[in-house]
C-alpha positions in Angstrom: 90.0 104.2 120.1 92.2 107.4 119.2 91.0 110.5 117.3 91.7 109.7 114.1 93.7 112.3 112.0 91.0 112.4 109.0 93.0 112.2 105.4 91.9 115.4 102.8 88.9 114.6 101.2 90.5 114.9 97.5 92.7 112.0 98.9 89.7 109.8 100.6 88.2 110.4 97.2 90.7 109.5 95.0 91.8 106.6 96.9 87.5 105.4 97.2 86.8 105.5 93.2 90.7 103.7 92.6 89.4 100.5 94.9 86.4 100.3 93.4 87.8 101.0 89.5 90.6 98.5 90.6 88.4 95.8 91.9 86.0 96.2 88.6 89.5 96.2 87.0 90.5 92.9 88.4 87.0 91.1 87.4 86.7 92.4 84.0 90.6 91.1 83.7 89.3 87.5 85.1 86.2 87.6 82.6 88.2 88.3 79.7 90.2 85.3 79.7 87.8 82.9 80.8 84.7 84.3 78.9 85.5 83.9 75.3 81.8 85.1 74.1 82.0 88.1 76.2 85.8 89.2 75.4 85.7 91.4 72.8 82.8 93.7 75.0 85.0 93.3 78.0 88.2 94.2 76.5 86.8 97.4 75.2 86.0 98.6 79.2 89.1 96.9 80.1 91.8 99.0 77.8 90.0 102.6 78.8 89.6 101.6 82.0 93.6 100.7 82.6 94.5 104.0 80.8 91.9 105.7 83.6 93.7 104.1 86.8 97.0 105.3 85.1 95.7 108.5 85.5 94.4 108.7 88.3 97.6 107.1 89.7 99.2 110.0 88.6 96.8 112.2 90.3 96.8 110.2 93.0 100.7 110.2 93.6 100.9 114.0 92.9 97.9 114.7 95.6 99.6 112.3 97.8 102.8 114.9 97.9 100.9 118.0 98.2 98.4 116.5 101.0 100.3 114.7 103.2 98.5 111.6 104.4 97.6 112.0 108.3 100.3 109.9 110.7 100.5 106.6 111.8 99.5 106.2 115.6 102.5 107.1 117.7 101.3 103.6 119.5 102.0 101.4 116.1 104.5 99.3 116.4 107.2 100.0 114.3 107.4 96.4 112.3 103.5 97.5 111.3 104.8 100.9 110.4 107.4 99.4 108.1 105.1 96.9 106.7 102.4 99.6 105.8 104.9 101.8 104.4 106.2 99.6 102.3 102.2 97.7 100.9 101.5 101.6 99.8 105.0 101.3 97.9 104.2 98.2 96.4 100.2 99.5 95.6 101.3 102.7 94.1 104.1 100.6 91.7 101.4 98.6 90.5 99.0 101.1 90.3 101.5 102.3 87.8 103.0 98.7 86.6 100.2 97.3 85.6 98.6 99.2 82.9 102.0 100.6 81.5 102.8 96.8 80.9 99.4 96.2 79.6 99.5 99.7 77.6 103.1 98.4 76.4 102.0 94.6 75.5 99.3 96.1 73.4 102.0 97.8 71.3 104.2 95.4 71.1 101.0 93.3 69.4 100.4 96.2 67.3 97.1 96.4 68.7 95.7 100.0 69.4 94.6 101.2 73.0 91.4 102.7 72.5 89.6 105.2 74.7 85.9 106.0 74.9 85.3 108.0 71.4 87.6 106.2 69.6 90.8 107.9 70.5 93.8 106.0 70.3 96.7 106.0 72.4 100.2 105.8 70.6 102.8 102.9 70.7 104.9 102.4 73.9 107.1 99.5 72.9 107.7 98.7 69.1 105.8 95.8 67.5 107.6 92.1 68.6 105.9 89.0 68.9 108.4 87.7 71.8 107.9 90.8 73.3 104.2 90.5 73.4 104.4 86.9 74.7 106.6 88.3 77.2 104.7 91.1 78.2 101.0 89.4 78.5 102.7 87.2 80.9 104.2 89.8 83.3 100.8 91.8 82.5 99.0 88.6 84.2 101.3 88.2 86.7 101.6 92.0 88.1 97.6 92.1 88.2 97.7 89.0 90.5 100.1 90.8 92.6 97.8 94.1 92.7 94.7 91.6 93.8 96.6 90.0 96.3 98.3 93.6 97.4 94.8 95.0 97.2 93.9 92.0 99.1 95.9 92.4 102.1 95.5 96.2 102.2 91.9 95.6 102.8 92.9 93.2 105.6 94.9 95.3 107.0 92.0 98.4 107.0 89.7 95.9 108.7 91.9 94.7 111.3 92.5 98.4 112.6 89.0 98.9 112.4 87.8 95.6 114.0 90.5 94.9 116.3 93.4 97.8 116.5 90.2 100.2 117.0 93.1 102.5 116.3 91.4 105.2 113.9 93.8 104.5 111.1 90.6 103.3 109.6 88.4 105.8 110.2 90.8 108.5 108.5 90.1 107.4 105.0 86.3 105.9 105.9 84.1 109.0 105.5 
């Protein structure tokens, strides 16, 4: 095993409480449409909740500019490079994707985003029925693709800290 180049520890942090506010994310998601008893309680964590992840995205993409993450093992090879490269792409547009299509759907319903307190957030997309339809769909379908992303980046942690023994792991473990 190399000596891992540890990232910051605003960046280990950020990224640690997004897994597990995504992960909570993703179950409260799957409870609310197949618990119809519990929706109404799970829908009011799972509105505040997106509009936290946005944020954080945002604080996440800003501290990812300023703190450079540590590099890739010169020993990678580069097909692995590419393909992480291009998972943290794909993680960070859904990190964004997802509750800007939720936040927008919920407009276009004409139903408010509420935050702890009560505080509303304004429209994003004017009131449509189509456009509601449309968006609750691609709100559905972009989560998936953020589970199966968040999937497969977890896969990919484990492997280089199972098999690659590469450090890659260990930069954002502690």
């Amino acid at each position: 095993m190399t000596t891992p180049h540890r990232f910051p520890a605003t960046s280990r942090l950020l990224h640690w409480s997004m897994a597990v506010l995504i992960l909570v994310m993703l179950f409260v998601g799957v409870g609310m449409v197949t618990s119809p008893d519990g929706y109404h309680r799970l829908v009011s964590i799972h509105r505040p909740l997106g509009v936290t992840i946005l944020v954080l995205a945002a604080i996440r993409l800003v501290n990812r500019q300023i703190r450079r993450p540590p590099p890739l093992p010169t020993a990678m090879p580069a097909p692995l490079k590419l393909a992480a490269q291009g998972s943290h792409v794909a993680l960070y547009g859904l990190m964004f994707a997802v509750p800007l299509v939720g936040w927008a759907m919920l407009s276009a319903g004409a139903y408010p985003v509420l935050l702890f307190g009560g505080v509303a957030l304004p429209p994003i997309a004017p009131h449509d029925a189509g456009l509601y339809a449309a968006l609750r769909g691609t709100h559905t379908v972009l989560a998936l693709l953020l589970f199966a992303t968040f999937l497969l980046h977890l896969g990919a942690a484990l492997a280089h800290a199972v098999i690659f023994r590469d450090g890659v792991f260990e930069s954002m473990a502690g």
